[in-house]
Amino acid sequence: MNKDLERLKKDYQNIEIPDELTSVTRQALERAKQERARIKQVQHHDASHAQIDNQSPSEKSDSIQFDRGNRNYQQSQQHSGKSQSQHALPRNRWAKRIGASAAAVFVLFTISVNTMPAFASSLENIPGIGKLVKVLQFNKGEAEGGQITDSTDIYAIGLHEKGESDQITIRFQQNHIEQEVASYFHVNYREFPNTMTFAVGGARNFSAEQDLATLKKSRFVQDAYTIVSPDDSLVRFTIVFKEPVAYEVKEYQQPAEVVLTLKQGTPAEAKDNIYSVRTASHPFGEEQGVMEEKLLEEEHVRILKDSAGTYLVEAGYYPTKEEAQSQLKRLEEQYGMQGQLHVEERTYLQMPEQIIGQ
């Protein structure tokens, strides 16, 4: 039993608490402490008067005199600094108070989050306040996490500076209640330009779409935008990086959250230009969905925004112009896309240029 308590105590003490949460919790605890003291004083006052009201006239007189005498005695003891009650407090009462205080922290935190909108709002964008599920392991630039859900709303996307890194948080809810587990999501990282695309399954609302503009305040982010999805139960958005980055994606639960941490990457050595096989540019809309569907069997298809703010579908990029032209010809023949594809030369971090189709 003692070993179990020691283990639980050690686990509790090792919990990493964000600085923001520490400050918010401390303020809430102080307010609760003051409120408990006020309530206790009122209850003690009411109880004393109730006891006196139930006594006979003679007992009331004695009680009032005793109460006055007791107050005078306590005041004299406080002035002399010799209050014996403070020195005689048993150790087991201290133990009970410590246990009660620890429990009060958890009870207060739970009540505050569920009943105080201001408190909940202050926690909304603190990265990683839930339980860590896993650190995503990328294979050829791809990784996935979460569980299959439906009717999810991606309701909040936040940006937080933390020393030399930036953290981007993604939060989920259903029916205006925060989810316990993250919805299934797929992450794809590509270069030329450096992009990371999130695809969230079972998501039918994207209340946080307006938050994407905030991500451009990051020292690492050049752009962030929504891309067309093939159905109404999938939300996709892309983050474009302005320089090489080191990245890490973590999944949390209770509450559900995905946290992308960005740091400055190793400066890229001079890289040769690549040759992209892509479609012409079009305004955001159905055209990208149609082209993407035609190229669905290709491994490295992605939707990109160009330098003019219009959109294109890229089938892949290659190290030489000859190889790109060969792939273009294959795609035209295989998918019946004659005249719909183009070869574009790009540098490492260059945004695609706008190409007007005929």
Short mmCIF file of C-alpha atoms in Angstrom, two decimals:
data_model
loop_
_atom_site.label_atom_id
_atom_site.label_comp_id
_atom_site.label_asym_id
_atom_site.label_seq_id
_atom_site.Cartn_x
_atom_site.Cartn_y
_atom_site.Cartn_z
CA MET A 1 0.00 0.00 0.00
CA ASN A 2 2.77 2.42 1.00
CA LYS A 3 4.69 1.59 -2.18
CA ASP A 4 1.63 2.37 -4.29
CA LEU A 5 1.16 5.71 -2.53
CA GLU A 6 4.80 6.59 -3.04
CA ARG A 7 4.56 5.70 -6.73
CA LEU A 8 1.40 7.81 -7.18
CA LYS A 9 3.01 10.69 -5.30
CA LYS A 10 6.09 10.51 -7.53
CA ASP A 11 3.96 10.41 -10.70
CA TYR A 12 1.98 13.42 -9.51
CA GLN A 13 5.10 15.43 -8.71
CA ASN A 14 6.59 14.63 -12.13
CA ILE A 15 3.61 16.03 -14.03
CA GLU A 16 4.86 18.84 -16.28
CA ILE A 17 2.66 21.92 -15.80
CA PRO A 18 2.90 24.71 -18.41
CA ASP A 19 3.87 28.12 -17.03
CA GLU A 20 0.60 29.65 -18.18
CA LEU A 21 -1.41 26.96 -16.40
CA THR A 22 0.59 27.43 -13.19
CA SER A 23 -0.23 31.14 -13.12
CA VAL A 24 -3.92 30.64 -13.88
CA THR A 25 -4.26 27.84 -11.32
CA ARG A 26 -2.49 29.87 -8.63
CA GLN A 27 -4.85 32.79 -9.10
CA ALA A 28 -7.90 30.50 -9.00
CA LEU A 29 -6.66 28.78 -5.84
CA GLU A 30 -6.10 32.11 -4.11
CA ARG A 31 -9.63 33.24 -4.97
CA ALA A 32 -11.03 29.93 -3.72
CA LYS A 33 -9.02 30.19 -0.50
CA GLN A 34 -10.47 33.63 0.23
CA GLU A 35 -13.98 32.41 -0.54
CA ARG A 36 -13.62 29.36 1.75
CA ALA A 37 -12.39 31.59 4.59
CA ARG A 38 -15.38 33.88 4.15
CA ILE A 39 -17.86 30.97 4.11
CA LYS A 40 -16.22 29.38 7.15
CA GLN A 41 -16.48 32.64 9.08
CA VAL A 42 -20.16 33.02 8.22
CA GLN A 43 -20.90 29.38 9.13
CA HIS A 44 -19.12 29.71 12.47
CA HIS A 45 -21.03 32.89 13.26
CA ASP A 46 -24.37 31.30 12.35
CA ALA A 47 -23.65 28.15 14.35
CA SER A 48 -22.71 30.12 17.47
CA HIS A 49 -25.92 32.12 17.40
CA ALA A 50 -28.03 29.03 16.68
CA GLN A 51 -26.55 27.27 19.70
CA ILE A 52 -27.28 30.21 21.96
CA ASP A 53 -30.86 30.56 20.64
CA ASN A 54 -31.62 26.95 21.72
CA GLN A 55 -30.48 27.54 25.34
CA SER A 56 -32.48 28.67 28.37
CA PRO A 57 -32.27 32.33 29.43
CA SER A 58 -29.70 31.56 32.14
CA GLU A 59 -27.64 29.40 29.77
CA LYS A 60 -27.72 32.13 27.15
CA SER A 61 -26.34 34.59 29.65
CA ASP A 62 -23.54 32.21 30.59
CA SER A 63 -22.80 31.41 26.94
CA ILE A 64 -22.64 35.07 25.97
CA GLN A 65 -20.33 35.79 28.86
CA PHE A 66 -18.20 32.74 27.99
CA ASP A 67 -18.06 33.76 24.34
CA ARG A 68 -16.95 37.24 25.29
CA GLY A 69 -14.41 35.85 27.71
CA ASN A 70 -13.15 33.38 25.14
CA ARG A 71 -12.68 36.16 22.58
CA ASN A 72 -10.81 38.23 25.14
CA TYR A 73 -8.64 35.22 26.00
CA GLN A 74 -7.84 34.53 22.35
CA GLN A 75 -6.99 38.17 21.76
CA SER A 76 -4.65 38.21 24.75
CA GLN A 77 -2.99 35.01 23.53
CA GLN A 78 -2.52 36.46 20.05
CA HIS A 79 -0.91 39.57 21.50
CA SER A 80 1.41 37.50 23.71
CA GLY A 81 2.23 35.04 20.93
CA LYS A 82 1.56 32.04 23.21
CA SER A 83 -1.43 30.39 21.57
CA GLN A 84 -1.22 26.79 22.72
CA SER A 85 -3.76 25.59 20.18
CA GLN A 86 -1.30 26.22 17.37
CA HIS A 87 1.41 24.16 19.07
CA ALA A 88 -0.93 21.34 20.04
CA LEU A 89 -2.24 20.58 16.52
CA PRO A 90 -1.87 16.79 16.10
CA ARG A 91 0.21 15.44 13.23
CA ASN A 92 -2.63 13.39 11.83
CA ARG A 93 -4.61 16.62 11.33
CA TRP A 94 -1.71 17.99 9.28
CA ALA A 95 -1.76 14.83 7.17
CA LYS A 96 -5.49 15.19 6.60
CA ARG A 97 -5.07 18.82 5.59
CA ILE A 98 -2.31 17.96 3.09
CA GLY A 99 -4.46 15.26 1.52
CA ALA A 100 -7.48 17.54 1.41
CA SER A 101 -5.43 20.31 -0.19
CA ALA A 102 -4.18 18.01 -2.97
CA ALA A 103 -7.72 16.82 -3.63
CA ALA A 104 -8.94 20.41 -3.62
CA VAL A 105 -6.51 21.30 -6.40
CA PHE A 106 -8.02 18.68 -8.71
CA VAL A 107 -11.61 19.42 -7.69
CA LEU A 108 -11.08 23.15 -8.14
CA PHE A 109 -9.42 22.67 -11.51
CA THR A 110 -12.28 20.46 -12.76
CA ILE A 111 -14.98 22.81 -11.47
CA SER A 112 -13.20 25.87 -12.85
CA VAL A 113 -12.85 24.43 -16.36
CA ASN A 114 -16.47 23.34 -16.50
CA THR A 115 -18.17 26.29 -14.81
CA MET A 116 -15.97 29.34 -15.41
CA PRO A 117 -15.83 30.43 -19.07
CA ALA A 118 -12.95 32.84 -18.44
CA PHE A 119 -10.87 30.10 -16.82
CA ALA A 120 -11.62 27.63 -19.61
CA SER A 121 -10.84 30.24 -22.23
CA SER A 122 -7.45 30.93 -20.64
CA LEU A 123 -6.58 27.22 -20.94
CA GLU A 124 -7.91 26.82 -24.46
CA ASN A 125 -4.68 27.54 -26.25
CA ILE A 126 -2.13 26.22 -23.77
CA PRO A 127 -0.22 23.50 -25.65
CA GLY A 128 -0.21 19.98 -24.26
CA ILE A 129 -2.43 20.28 -21.16
CA GLY A 130 -3.88 16.80 -21.74
CA LYS A 131 -2.37 13.32 -21.54
CA LEU A 132 0.26 12.51 -24.14
CA VAL A 133 -0.90 9.74 -26.47
CA LYS A 134 2.12 9.54 -28.76
CA VAL A 135 4.80 11.36 -30.69
CA LEU A 136 4.11 10.76 -34.38
CA GLN A 137 6.75 8.82 -36.28
CA PHE A 138 7.10 10.01 -39.88
CA ASN A 139 7.79 7.58 -42.70
CA LYS A 140 8.68 9.17 -46.04
CA GLY A 141 7.16 12.41 -44.80
CA GLU A 142 3.85 10.88 -43.69
CA ALA A 143 2.29 10.05 -40.31
CA GLU A 144 -1.15 9.59 -38.79
CA GLY A 145 -2.94 9.54 -35.46
CA GLY A 146 -6.29 9.92 -33.70
CA GLN A 147 -9.42 7.77 -33.85
CA ILE A 148 -12.33 7.59 -36.27
CA THR A 149 -15.07 10.05 -35.29
CA ASP A 150 -17.90 11.90 -36.98
CA SER A 151 -19.43 15.39 -36.80
CA THR A 152 -16.18 16.86 -35.51
CA ASP A 153 -15.54 20.59 -35.53
CA ILE A 154 -11.94 21.80 -35.69
CA TYR A 155 -12.79 24.76 -33.51
CA ALA A 156 -9.43 26.26 -32.50
CA ILE A 157 -5.95 26.59 -33.97
CA GLY A 158 -3.42 28.50 -31.90
CA LEU A 159 0.13 29.79 -32.23
CA HIS A 160 2.50 29.99 -29.26
CA GLU A 161 6.11 31.11 -29.04
CA LYS A 162 8.21 29.06 -26.65
CA GLY A 163 11.85 30.06 -26.59
CA GLU A 164 13.46 29.13 -29.88
CA SER A 165 10.44 27.14 -31.05
CA ASP A 166 6.87 27.87 -32.16
CA GLN A 167 3.97 25.59 -31.29
CA ILE A 168 0.80 25.24 -33.32
CA THR A 169 -2.18 23.66 -31.53
CA ILE A 170 -5.23 22.04 -33.12
CA ARG A 171 -8.34 21.42 -30.98
CA PHE A 172 -11.48 19.36 -31.64
CA GLN A 173 -15.08 19.44 -30.40
CA GLN A 174 -18.46 17.86 -31.03
CA ASN A 175 -21.74 19.65 -30.32
CA HIS A 176 -19.75 22.46 -28.67
CA ILE A 177 -18.17 20.00 -26.20
CA GLU A 178 -14.44 19.43 -26.36
CA GLN A 179 -13.49 15.95 -27.53
CA GLU A 180 -11.64 13.54 -25.28
CA VAL A 181 -9.70 11.98 -28.16
CA ALA A 182 -8.45 13.48 -31.42
CA SER A 183 -10.23 12.67 -34.66
CA TYR A 184 -8.29 10.59 -37.16
CA PHE A 185 -5.74 12.79 -38.91
CA HIS A 186 -3.06 12.33 -41.55
CA VAL A 187 0.01 14.56 -41.90
CA ASN A 188 2.10 14.89 -45.08
CA TYR A 189 5.38 16.83 -45.31
CA ARG A 190 6.87 17.71 -48.70
CA GLU A 191 9.60 20.00 -50.08
CA PHE A 192 9.85 22.42 -53.07
CA PRO A 193 8.23 24.34 -51.41
CA ASN A 194 8.28 23.00 -47.84
CA THR A 195 4.69 22.23 -46.89
CA MET A 196 2.83 20.26 -44.23
CA THR A 197 -0.75 19.24 -45.00
CA PHE A 198 -3.19 18.08 -42.31
CA ALA A 199 -6.21 16.00 -43.33
CA VAL A 200 -8.78 15.43 -40.54
CA GLY A 201 -11.38 12.71 -41.12
CA GLY A 202 -14.92 12.89 -39.75
CA ALA A 203 -14.69 16.69 -39.59
CA ARG A 204 -17.79 18.44 -40.91
CA ASN A 205 -17.02 21.91 -39.56
CA PHE A 206 -13.92 24.08 -39.57
CA SER A 207 -14.68 26.93 -37.18
CA ALA A 208 -10.95 27.58 -36.82
CA GLU A 209 -10.45 28.35 -40.52
CA GLN A 210 -10.06 32.04 -39.70
CA ASP A 211 -7.26 31.11 -37.27
CA LEU A 212 -5.03 30.05 -40.17
CA ALA A 213 -4.15 33.69 -40.80
CA THR A 214 -2.68 33.85 -37.30
CA LEU A 215 -0.13 31.15 -38.18
CA LYS A 216 1.56 33.55 -40.60
CA LYS A 217 2.80 35.46 -37.55
CA SER A 218 5.13 32.54 -36.84
CA ARG A 219 8.79 33.13 -37.63
CA PHE A 220 8.74 29.88 -39.65
CA VAL A 221 5.43 30.11 -41.55
CA GLN A 222 4.99 31.81 -44.91
CA ASP A 223 1.36 30.90 -45.52
CA ALA A 224 -1.48 28.69 -44.28
CA TYR A 225 -4.62 27.91 -46.24
CA THR A 226 -7.51 25.50 -46.67
CA ILE A 227 -7.54 23.15 -49.66
CA VAL A 228 -10.51 21.51 -51.35
CA SER A 229 -11.68 18.21 -49.88
CA PRO A 230 -13.28 15.37 -51.84
CA ASP A 231 -16.27 15.08 -49.46
CA ASP A 232 -17.98 16.92 -46.63
CA SER A 233 -16.50 14.75 -43.86
CA LEU A 234 -12.87 15.72 -44.46
CA VAL A 235 -11.11 18.99 -43.63
CA ARG A 236 -7.67 19.73 -45.10
CA PHE A 237 -5.30 22.63 -44.69
CA THR A 238 -1.69 23.29 -45.63
CA ILE A 239 1.08 25.17 -43.83
CA VAL A 240 3.92 26.56 -45.98
CA PHE A 241 7.31 27.13 -44.34
CA LYS A 242 9.59 29.99 -45.28
CA GLU A 243 12.79 28.15 -44.33
CA PRO A 244 14.01 24.64 -43.45
CA VAL A 245 12.39 23.51 -40.18
CA ALA A 246 12.76 20.73 -37.67
CA TYR A 247 9.28 19.54 -36.73
CA GLU A 248 7.59 17.28 -34.20
CA VAL A 249 3.91 16.36 -33.94
CA LYS A 250 2.38 15.14 -30.68
CA GLU A 251 -1.12 13.83 -30.02
CA TYR A 252 -2.87 14.40 -26.68
CA GLN A 253 -6.16 13.30 -25.14
CA GLN A 254 -8.41 14.54 -22.33
CA PRO A 255 -8.74 17.02 -23.95
CA ALA A 256 -8.01 16.09 -27.55
CA GLU A 257 -5.23 18.12 -29.09
CA VAL A 258 -2.55 17.93 -31.77
CA VAL A 259 0.59 20.01 -31.17
CA LEU A 260 3.06 20.81 -33.96
CA THR A 261 6.39 22.10 -32.66
CA LEU A 262 8.65 23.95 -35.09
CA LYS A 263 12.33 24.80 -34.70
CA GLN A 264 14.92 26.15 -37.05
CA GLY A 265 16.19 23.33 -39.20
CA THR A 266 19.67 22.65 -40.45
CA PRO A 267 20.50 25.21 -43.14
CA ALA A 268 19.92 23.48 -46.43
CA GLU A 269 22.88 22.91 -48.66
CA ALA A 270 22.57 24.25 -52.16
CA LYS A 271 19.91 22.13 -53.83
CA ASP A 272 19.44 21.75 -57.51
CA ASN A 273 16.21 23.00 -59.03
CA ILE A 274 13.38 20.54 -59.53
CA TYR A 275 10.82 20.17 -62.33
CA SER A 276 7.21 19.97 -61.25
CA VAL A 277 4.47 18.27 -63.26
CA ARG A 278 1.34 20.25 -62.46
CA THR A 279 -1.97 21.56 -63.70
CA ALA A 280 -2.80 25.12 -64.70
CA SER A 281 -3.88 27.55 -62.00
CA HIS A 282 -7.53 28.08 -61.09
CA PRO A 283 -9.47 29.90 -58.36
CA PHE A 284 -10.23 27.88 -55.24
CA GLY A 285 -12.97 25.41 -56.00
CA GLU A 286 -14.12 22.30 -57.78
CA GLU A 287 -11.38 22.32 -60.44
CA GLN A 288 -8.74 21.15 -57.97
CA GLY A 289 -11.00 18.35 -56.76
CA VAL A 290 -11.61 17.09 -60.31
CA MET A 291 -7.90 17.10 -61.19
CA GLU A 292 -6.88 15.50 -57.91
CA GLU A 293 -9.41 12.72 -58.43
CA LYS A 294 -7.96 11.97 -61.88
CA LEU A 295 -4.47 11.67 -60.37
CA LEU A 296 -5.58 9.81 -57.26
CA GLU A 297 -3.40 6.75 -57.93
CA GLU A 298 -0.21 8.81 -58.07
CA GLU A 299 1.88 8.74 -54.90
CA HIS A 300 2.89 12.38 -54.42
CA VAL A 301 -0.17 14.39 -55.47
CA ARG A 302 -0.77 17.63 -53.56
CA ILE A 303 -2.77 20.84 -53.96
CA LEU A 304 -0.75 24.07 -53.76
CA LYS A 305 -1.49 27.77 -53.76
CA ASP A 306 0.61 29.74 -56.25
CA SER A 307 2.22 33.16 -55.96
CA ALA A 308 -0.91 34.84 -57.37
CA GLY A 309 -3.27 33.23 -54.83
CA THR A 310 -4.82 30.72 -57.22
CA TYR A 311 -4.56 26.94 -56.87
CA LEU A 312 -3.07 23.99 -58.77
CA VAL A 313 -2.64 20.25 -58.47
CA GLU A 314 0.89 18.85 -58.55
CA ALA A 315 1.38 15.25 -59.67
CA GLY A 316 5.02 15.14 -58.53
CA TYR A 317 8.44 16.72 -59.11
CA TYR A 318 11.61 15.34 -60.65
CA PRO A 319 15.34 16.17 -60.73
CA THR A 320 15.56 16.72 -64.50
CA LYS A 321 13.40 18.34 -67.12
CA GLU A 322 13.62 15.27 -69.32
CA GLU A 323 12.24 13.01 -66.60
CA ALA A 324 9.44 15.47 -65.84
CA GLN A 325 8.44 15.63 -69.50
CA SER A 326 8.48 11.84 -69.70
CA GLN A 327 6.17 11.62 -66.68
CA LEU A 328 3.89 14.29 -68.13
CA LYS A 329 3.47 12.25 -71.29
CA ARG A 330 2.73 9.10 -69.26
CA LEU A 331 0.10 10.87 -67.18
CA GLU A 332 -1.59 12.36 -70.21
CA GLU A 333 -1.91 8.97 -71.83
CA GLN A 334 -2.83 7.05 -68.66
CA TYR A 335 -5.48 9.46 -67.40
CA GLY A 336 -6.62 11.18 -70.59
CA MET A 337 -5.26 14.57 -69.55
CA GLN A 338 -3.87 15.82 -72.87
CA GLY A 339 -3.13 19.54 -72.72
CA GLN A 340 -3.98 19.79 -69.00
CA LEU A 341 -0.50 19.37 -67.52
CA HIS A 342 2.61 21.54 -67.52
CA VAL A 343 6.26 21.32 -66.43
CA GLU A 344 7.48 24.09 -64.11
CA GLU A 345 11.05 24.63 -62.88
CA ARG A 346 11.33 25.73 -59.22
CA THR A 347 14.01 26.42 -56.64
CA TYR A 348 14.02 24.92 -53.14
CA LEU A 349 11.69 27.34 -51.31
CA GLN A 350 10.05 28.97 -54.31
CA MET A 351 6.28 29.22 -54.48
CA PRO A 352 4.68 27.90 -57.70
CA GLU A 353 4.01 30.51 -60.35
CA GLN A 354 0.60 31.10 -61.84
CA ILE A 355 0.06 29.28 -65.14
CA ILE A 356 -3.02 30.20 -67.11
CA GLY A 357 -4.55 27.25 -68.92
CA GLN A 358 -5.62 27.45 -72.55
#
